[in-house]
mmCIF file of C-alpha atoms and ligand atoms in Angstrom:
data_model
loop_
_atom_site.group_PDB
_atom_site.id
_atom_site.type_symbol
_atom_site.label_atom_id
_atom_site.label_comp_id
_atom_site.label_asym_id
_atom_site.label_seq_id
_atom_site.Cartn_x
_atom_site.Cartn_y
_atom_site.Cartn_z
ATOM 1 C CA MET A 20 195.632 102.867 130.797
ATOM 2 C CA SER A 21 191.818 102.909 131.369
ATOM 3 C CA LYS A 22 189.983 99.687 133.238
ATOM 4 C CA VAL A 23 190.113 96.262 131.399
ATOM 5 C CA TYR A 24 187.018 94.587 132.159
ATOM 6 C CA SER A 25 186.759 90.733 131.614
ATOM 7 C CA ILE A 26 183.746 88.420 131.504
ATOM 8 C CA ALA A 27 183.567 84.913 132.048
ATOM 9 C CA ILE A 28 180.958 82.857 129.930
ATOM 10 C CA ASP A 29 180.913 79.095 130.560
ATOM 11 C CA GLY A 30 178.296 76.281 129.583
ATOM 12 C CA PRO A 31 178.003 72.976 127.930
ATOM 13 C CA ALA A 32 177.872 72.710 124.049
ATOM 14 C CA GLY A 33 175.195 74.648 122.084
ATOM 15 C CA ALA A 34 174.140 76.681 125.090
ATOM 16 C CA GLY A 35 174.274 79.863 122.813
ATOM 17 C CA LYS A 36 177.559 81.120 124.354
ATOM 18 C CA SER A 37 179.466 82.327 121.040
ATOM 19 C CA THR A 38 176.357 83.636 119.545
ATOM 20 C CA MET A 39 175.381 85.567 122.723
ATOM 21 C CA ALA A 40 178.813 86.490 123.561
ATOM 22 C CA LYS A 41 179.832 87.901 120.434
ATOM 23 C CA ALA A 42 176.756 90.084 119.914
ATOM 24 C CA VAL A 43 177.344 91.649 123.620
ATOM 25 C CA ALA A 44 181.192 92.179 122.797
ATOM 26 C CA LYS A 45 180.595 93.775 119.514
ATOM 27 C CA GLU A 46 177.828 96.018 121.487
ATOM 28 C CA LEU A 47 180.277 96.795 124.222
ATOM 29 C CA GLY A 48 183.916 97.090 122.109
ATOM 30 C CA PHE A 49 185.218 94.321 124.080
ATOM 31 C CA VAL A 50 187.403 91.639 122.287
ATOM 32 C CA TYR A 51 185.380 87.705 122.047
ATOM 33 C CA VAL A 52 187.491 85.027 122.841
ATOM 34 C CA ASP A 53 186.209 81.567 121.796
ATOM 35 C CA THR A 54 188.477 79.295 123.695
ATOM 36 C CA GLY A 55 186.777 76.231 122.315
ATOM 37 C CA ALA A 56 187.952 77.254 118.890
ATOM 38 C CA ILE A 57 191.596 77.477 120.922
ATOM 39 C CA TYR A 58 191.162 73.462 121.853
ATOM 40 C CA ARG A 59 189.585 72.894 118.399
ATOM 41 C CA THR A 60 192.613 73.890 116.812
ATOM 42 C CA VAL A 61 194.838 71.858 118.634
ATOM 43 C CA GLY A 62 192.813 68.801 117.993
ATOM 44 C CA TYR A 63 192.772 69.664 114.264
ATOM 45 C CA HIS A 64 196.883 69.862 114.339
ATOM 46 C CA MET A 65 197.052 66.333 115.940
ATOM 47 C CA ASP A 66 194.808 64.912 113.794
ATOM 48 C CA LEU A 67 196.548 66.300 110.847
ATOM 49 C CA MET A 68 199.676 64.869 112.200
ATOM 50 C CA GLY A 69 198.059 61.267 112.306
ATOM 51 C CA ILE A 70 198.051 61.683 116.397
ATOM 52 C CA GLY A 71 194.622 60.683 117.951
ATOM 53 C CA PRO A 72 193.102 62.761 120.864
ATOM 54 C CA LYS A 73 193.876 59.554 123.207
ATOM 55 C CA ASP A 74 197.588 59.332 122.143
ATOM 56 C CA ILE A 75 199.295 61.294 124.941
ATOM 57 C CA ASP A 76 202.653 60.155 123.896
ATOM 58 C CA GLY A 77 201.949 61.647 120.327
ATOM 59 C CA ILE A 78 200.568 65.150 122.022
ATOM 60 C CA ASN A 79 203.473 65.447 124.151
ATOM 61 C CA ARG A 80 205.878 65.162 121.245
ATOM 62 C CA LEU A 81 203.887 67.403 119.029
ATOM 63 C CA ILE A 82 202.309 69.988 121.084
ATOM 64 C CA ASP A 83 205.182 72.456 121.060
ATOM 65 C CA ASP A 84 204.730 72.551 117.362
ATOM 66 C CA VAL A 85 201.493 74.216 117.633
ATOM 67 C CA ASN A 86 202.230 77.867 116.754
ATOM 68 C CA LEU A 87 198.339 79.159 117.490
ATOM 69 C CA LYS A 88 197.234 83.100 116.640
ATOM 70 C CA LEU A 89 194.033 84.259 117.230
ATOM 71 C CA THR A 90 193.145 87.304 114.858
ATOM 72 C CA TYR A 91 190.197 89.063 114.088
ATOM 73 C CA ASP A 92 188.322 90.493 110.990
ATOM 74 C CA GLU A 93 186.366 93.886 110.528
ATOM 75 C CA ASP A 94 182.975 92.265 111.866
ATOM 76 C CA GLY A 95 184.924 90.918 115.068
ATOM 77 C CA LEU A 96 184.869 87.345 114.139
ATOM 78 C CA GLN A 97 187.708 85.507 115.559
ATOM 79 C CA HIS A 98 189.979 83.478 113.374
ATOM 80 C CA MET A 99 192.430 80.932 114.139
ATOM 81 C CA ILE A 100 195.846 80.860 112.811
ATOM 82 C CA LEU A 101 197.535 77.542 113.097
ATOM 83 C CA ASN A 102 201.185 77.546 111.978
ATOM 84 C CA GLY A 103 200.461 80.420 109.647
ATOM 85 C CA ALA A 104 197.360 78.727 107.820
ATOM 86 C CA ASP A 105 193.864 80.159 108.807
ATOM 87 C CA VAL A 106 191.772 76.869 109.933
ATOM 88 C CA THR A 107 188.734 78.712 111.048
ATOM 89 C CA ASP A 108 186.084 76.770 109.153
ATOM 90 C CA GLU A 109 187.991 73.370 109.008
ATOM 91 C CA ILE A 110 187.842 73.222 112.810
ATOM 92 C CA ARG A 111 183.896 73.454 112.901
ATOM 93 C CA THR A 112 182.804 69.931 112.142
ATOM 94 C CA PRO A 113 181.256 67.156 114.382
ATOM 95 C CA LYS A 114 184.220 64.984 114.222
ATOM 96 C CA MET A 115 186.523 68.267 115.310
ATOM 97 C CA SER A 116 184.060 68.646 117.981
ATOM 98 C CA LYS A 117 184.852 64.836 119.504
ATOM 99 C CA ILE A 118 188.493 65.356 118.858
ATOM 100 C CA ALA A 119 188.512 68.939 120.915
ATOM 101 C CA SER A 120 186.447 67.177 123.898
ATOM 102 C CA GLU A 121 189.188 64.210 123.958
ATOM 103 C CA VAL A 122 192.133 66.238 123.387
ATOM 104 C CA SER A 123 191.191 68.913 126.222
ATOM 105 C CA LYS A 124 191.136 66.305 128.747
ATOM 106 C CA HIS A 125 195.018 66.477 128.937
ATOM 107 C CA LYS A 126 197.291 68.393 131.361
ATOM 108 C CA VAL A 127 199.403 69.164 129.037
ATOM 109 C CA VAL A 128 197.258 70.791 126.708
ATOM 110 C CA ARG A 129 195.449 72.811 129.119
ATOM 111 C CA ASP A 130 198.950 74.359 130.717
ATOM 112 C CA PHE A 131 200.130 74.852 127.441
ATOM 113 C CA LEU A 132 196.998 77.161 126.299
ATOM 114 C CA LEU A 133 196.264 78.852 129.772
ATOM 115 C CA ASP A 134 198.771 81.365 129.170
ATOM 116 C CA THR A 135 197.410 82.104 125.342
ATOM 117 C CA GLN A 136 194.064 82.908 126.947
ATOM 118 C CA ARG A 137 194.942 84.859 130.021
ATOM 119 C CA ASN A 138 197.422 87.181 127.575
ATOM 120 C CA VAL A 139 194.585 88.243 125.564
ATOM 121 C CA ALA A 140 192.396 89.120 128.752
ATOM 122 C CA LYS A 141 195.570 91.237 130.125
ATOM 123 C CA GLU A 142 195.786 93.466 127.276
ATOM 124 C CA HIS A 143 192.057 93.769 126.291
ATOM 125 C CA SER A 144 188.376 93.989 127.620
ATOM 126 C CA VAL A 145 187.057 90.791 127.025
ATOM 127 C CA ILE A 146 184.271 88.303 127.007
ATOM 128 C CA MET A 147 185.883 84.757 126.871
ATOM 129 C CA ASP A 148 183.511 81.751 126.571
ATOM 130 C CA GLY A 149 184.296 78.024 127.476
ATOM 131 C CA ARG A 150 184.117 75.504 129.935
ATOM 132 C CA ASP A 151 186.649 76.472 132.821
ATOM 133 C CA ILE A 152 187.177 80.407 132.452
ATOM 134 C CA GLY A 153 185.141 81.419 135.377
ATOM 135 C CA THR A 154 186.763 78.481 137.553
ATOM 136 C CA VAL A 155 190.308 78.485 136.251
ATOM 137 C CA VAL A 156 191.194 80.777 133.603
ATOM 138 C CA LEU A 157 190.050 83.923 134.765
ATOM 139 C CA PRO A 158 188.961 83.371 138.320
ATOM 140 C CA ASP A 159 188.849 87.089 139.046
ATOM 141 C CA ALA A 160 186.664 87.998 136.460
ATOM 142 C CA ASP A 161 184.314 91.071 136.909
ATOM 143 C CA VAL A 162 181.210 89.105 135.682
ATOM 144 C CA LYS A 163 180.918 85.171 135.453
ATOM 145 C CA ILE A 164 177.921 83.913 133.720
ATOM 146 C CA PHE A 165 177.001 80.460 133.503
ATOM 147 C CA LEU A 166 174.458 79.601 130.537
ATOM 148 C CA THR A 167 172.821 76.316 129.941
ATOM 149 C CA ALA A 168 169.421 74.759 128.381
ATOM 150 C CA SER A 169 168.409 71.112 128.244
ATOM 151 C CA VAL A 170 170.300 68.551 125.971
ATOM 152 C CA GLU A 171 167.471 68.529 123.989
ATOM 153 C CA VAL A 172 166.904 72.236 123.253
ATOM 154 C CA ARG A 173 170.643 72.518 122.501
ATOM 155 C CA ALA A 174 171.232 69.542 120.034
ATOM 156 C CA GLN A 175 167.969 71.186 118.072
ATOM 157 C CA ARG A 176 169.847 74.413 117.838
ATOM 158 C CA ARG A 177 173.222 72.827 116.940
ATOM 159 C CA TYR A 178 171.127 70.376 114.395
ATOM 160 C CA LYS A 179 169.889 73.470 112.567
ATOM 161 C CA GLU A 180 172.874 75.557 112.930
ATOM 162 C CA LEU A 181 174.898 72.350 110.951
ATOM 163 C CA LEU A 182 172.080 72.023 108.297
ATOM 164 C CA GLU A 183 172.496 75.678 107.627
ATOM 165 C CA LYS A 184 175.988 75.341 107.122
ATOM 166 C CA GLY A 185 175.057 72.791 104.420
ATOM 167 C CA GLN A 186 176.645 69.504 106.471
ATOM 168 C CA LYS A 187 174.383 66.298 106.351
ATOM 169 C CA VAL A 188 173.677 65.478 109.838
ATOM 170 C CA GLN A 189 170.802 63.391 111.513
ATOM 171 C CA TYR A 190 169.212 64.920 115.085
ATOM 172 C CA ALA A 191 169.912 61.633 116.388
ATOM 173 C CA ASP A 192 173.418 62.034 116.099
ATOM 174 C CA VAL A 193 173.665 65.500 117.220
ATOM 175 C CA LEU A 194 172.032 64.608 120.254
ATOM 176 C CA ARG A 195 174.119 61.727 120.929
ATOM 177 C CA ASP A 196 177.405 63.324 119.944
ATOM 178 C CA MET A 197 176.164 66.329 122.449
ATOM 179 C CA GLU A 198 175.225 63.847 125.531
ATOM 180 C CA GLU A 199 178.837 62.356 124.963
ATOM 181 C CA ARG A 200 180.530 65.400 125.197
ATOM 182 C CA ASP A 201 178.657 66.899 128.205
ATOM 183 C CA TYR A 202 179.387 63.857 129.977
ATOM 184 C CA GLN A 203 183.265 64.003 129.012
ATOM 185 C CA ASP A 204 183.620 67.779 129.542
ATOM 186 C CA THR A 205 181.758 67.490 132.862
ATOM 187 C CA HIS A 206 183.311 64.329 134.398
ATOM 188 C CA ARG A 207 187.129 64.961 133.552
ATOM 189 C CA ALA A 208 189.863 65.153 136.137
ATOM 190 C CA ILE A 209 191.287 68.560 135.163
ATOM 191 C CA ALA A 210 189.396 71.939 135.039
ATOM 192 C CA PRO A 211 185.873 70.363 133.999
ATOM 193 C CA LEU A 212 182.998 72.144 133.121
ATOM 194 C CA LYS A 213 181.274 73.314 136.329
ATOM 195 C CA CYS A 214 179.614 76.475 137.633
ATOM 196 C CA ALA A 215 181.636 78.314 139.288
ATOM 197 C CA SER A 216 180.490 79.370 143.197
ATOM 198 C CA ASP A 217 180.129 83.011 142.131
ATOM 199 C CA ALA A 218 178.638 82.672 138.501
ATOM 200 C CA ILE A 219 175.248 83.533 137.770
ATOM 201 C CA CYS A 220 172.922 80.689 136.033
ATOM 202 C CA LEU A 221 171.155 81.741 132.980
ATOM 203 C CA ASP A 222 168.742 79.163 131.510
ATOM 204 C CA THR A 223 168.130 80.117 128.025
ATOM 205 C CA GLY A 224 165.617 76.821 127.301
ATOM 206 C CA ASP A 225 162.702 79.374 127.106
ATOM 207 C CA MET A 226 164.245 82.343 125.726
ATOM 208 C CA ASP A 227 164.959 83.255 121.715
ATOM 209 C CA LEU A 228 168.276 84.292 120.689
ATOM 210 C CA GLU A 229 166.749 88.230 121.719
ATOM 211 C CA GLN A 230 165.963 87.799 125.122
ATOM 212 C CA SER A 231 168.679 85.739 125.784
ATOM 213 C CA ILE A 232 171.320 88.482 124.878
ATOM 214 C CA GLU A 233 168.907 91.138 126.777
ATOM 215 C CA ALA A 234 169.169 88.667 130.101
ATOM 216 C CA MET A 235 173.249 88.719 129.440
ATOM 217 C CA LYS A 236 173.480 92.160 129.176
ATOM 218 C CA LYS A 237 171.020 93.120 132.236
ATOM 219 C CA ILE A 238 173.394 90.620 134.353
ATOM 220 C CA ILE A 239 176.861 92.751 132.874
ATOM 221 C CA LYS A 240 175.194 95.682 133.357
ATOM 222 C CA ASP A 241 173.812 94.755 137.229
ATOM 223 C CA ARG A 242 177.514 93.865 137.844
ATOM 224 C CA ILE A 243 179.539 96.668 136.284
ATOM 225 C CA GLY A 244 177.536 99.240 134.818
ATOM 226 C CA VAL A 245 178.008 98.988 131.148
ATOM 227 C CA CYS A 246 175.681 97.529 128.342
HETATM 228 O O1 DC B 12 183.083 75.473 123.000
HETATM 229 P P1 DC B 12 183.287 74.218 122.046
HETATM 230 O O2 DC B 12 182.036 73.432 121.887
HETATM 231 O O3 DC B 12 183.619 74.893 120.791
HETATM 232 O O4 DC B 12 184.574 73.345 122.396
HETATM 233 C C1 DC B 12 184.853 72.090 121.970
HETATM 234 C C2 DC B 12 185.463 71.355 123.167
HETATM 235 O O5 DC B 12 186.662 72.002 123.668
HETATM 236 C C3 DC B 12 184.988 70.892 124.364
HETATM 237 O O6 DC B 12 183.939 70.244 123.936
HETATM 238 C C4 DC B 12 185.906 71.198 125.409
HETATM 239 C C5 DC B 12 186.927 71.750 125.100
HETATM 240 N N1 DC B 12 187.027 73.194 125.962
HETATM 241 C C6 DC B 12 187.583 73.297 126.940
HETATM 242 O O7 DC B 12 187.955 72.274 127.505
HETATM 243 N N2 DC B 12 187.711 74.309 127.961
HETATM 244 C C7 DC B 12 187.385 75.633 127.160
HETATM 245 N N3 DC B 12 187.603 76.509 128.127
HETATM 246 C C8 DC B 12 186.649 75.455 126.244
HETATM 247 C C9 DC B 12 186.520 74.427 125.072
#
């Protein structure tokens, strides 16, 4: 079997992780794994069942009913299948962003999802993005990148994205939600968002998408020679 590579991309919401990782994965022929979507899907299931993201007893009771599958369409787009239903679009709302951030604090949820994430990386070369990929999920990743930008830049990007999807949102609300999520994701007790000691930090605040992708490719090429 040829060598399987793993590239870990971590960073706060709206730093451009998924757009950039998806583009680079396509070029490399690697599988792109969006781990935020996995947490969103767990949160979606709990919400559907009337369980709030802070209701640890309810989550403990229902977590084993969550049957998750990741599938990929011909464009390499990851689809989330929850108990047989494709929920890829349903998990992409501001409400689900908040729920995912809350639900992901719980140890039972993080433990439940760990193997799902690691198993993909055992079988395929991956670019995996999230909050704890370089620190917890794939500590031996071949390349680790910590992507960041100021909260205002990230909120502006997310605001545009939501408007383009036809969602009715205000910039001030997007900014406030992002600040709250940054705080929650970096201050939780288990696997908080932080830069791994061996990660390369890439601030995309002053770069457009094309420049950011080129910068990411250069880091990967310098480390493992592909790209
Ligand atoms: O990447 P995203 O914005 O779709 O992630 C949604 C939430 O899921 C995020 O606010 C925190 C949580 N998450 C996590 O705790 N660990 C990951 N590896 C990925 C996401």
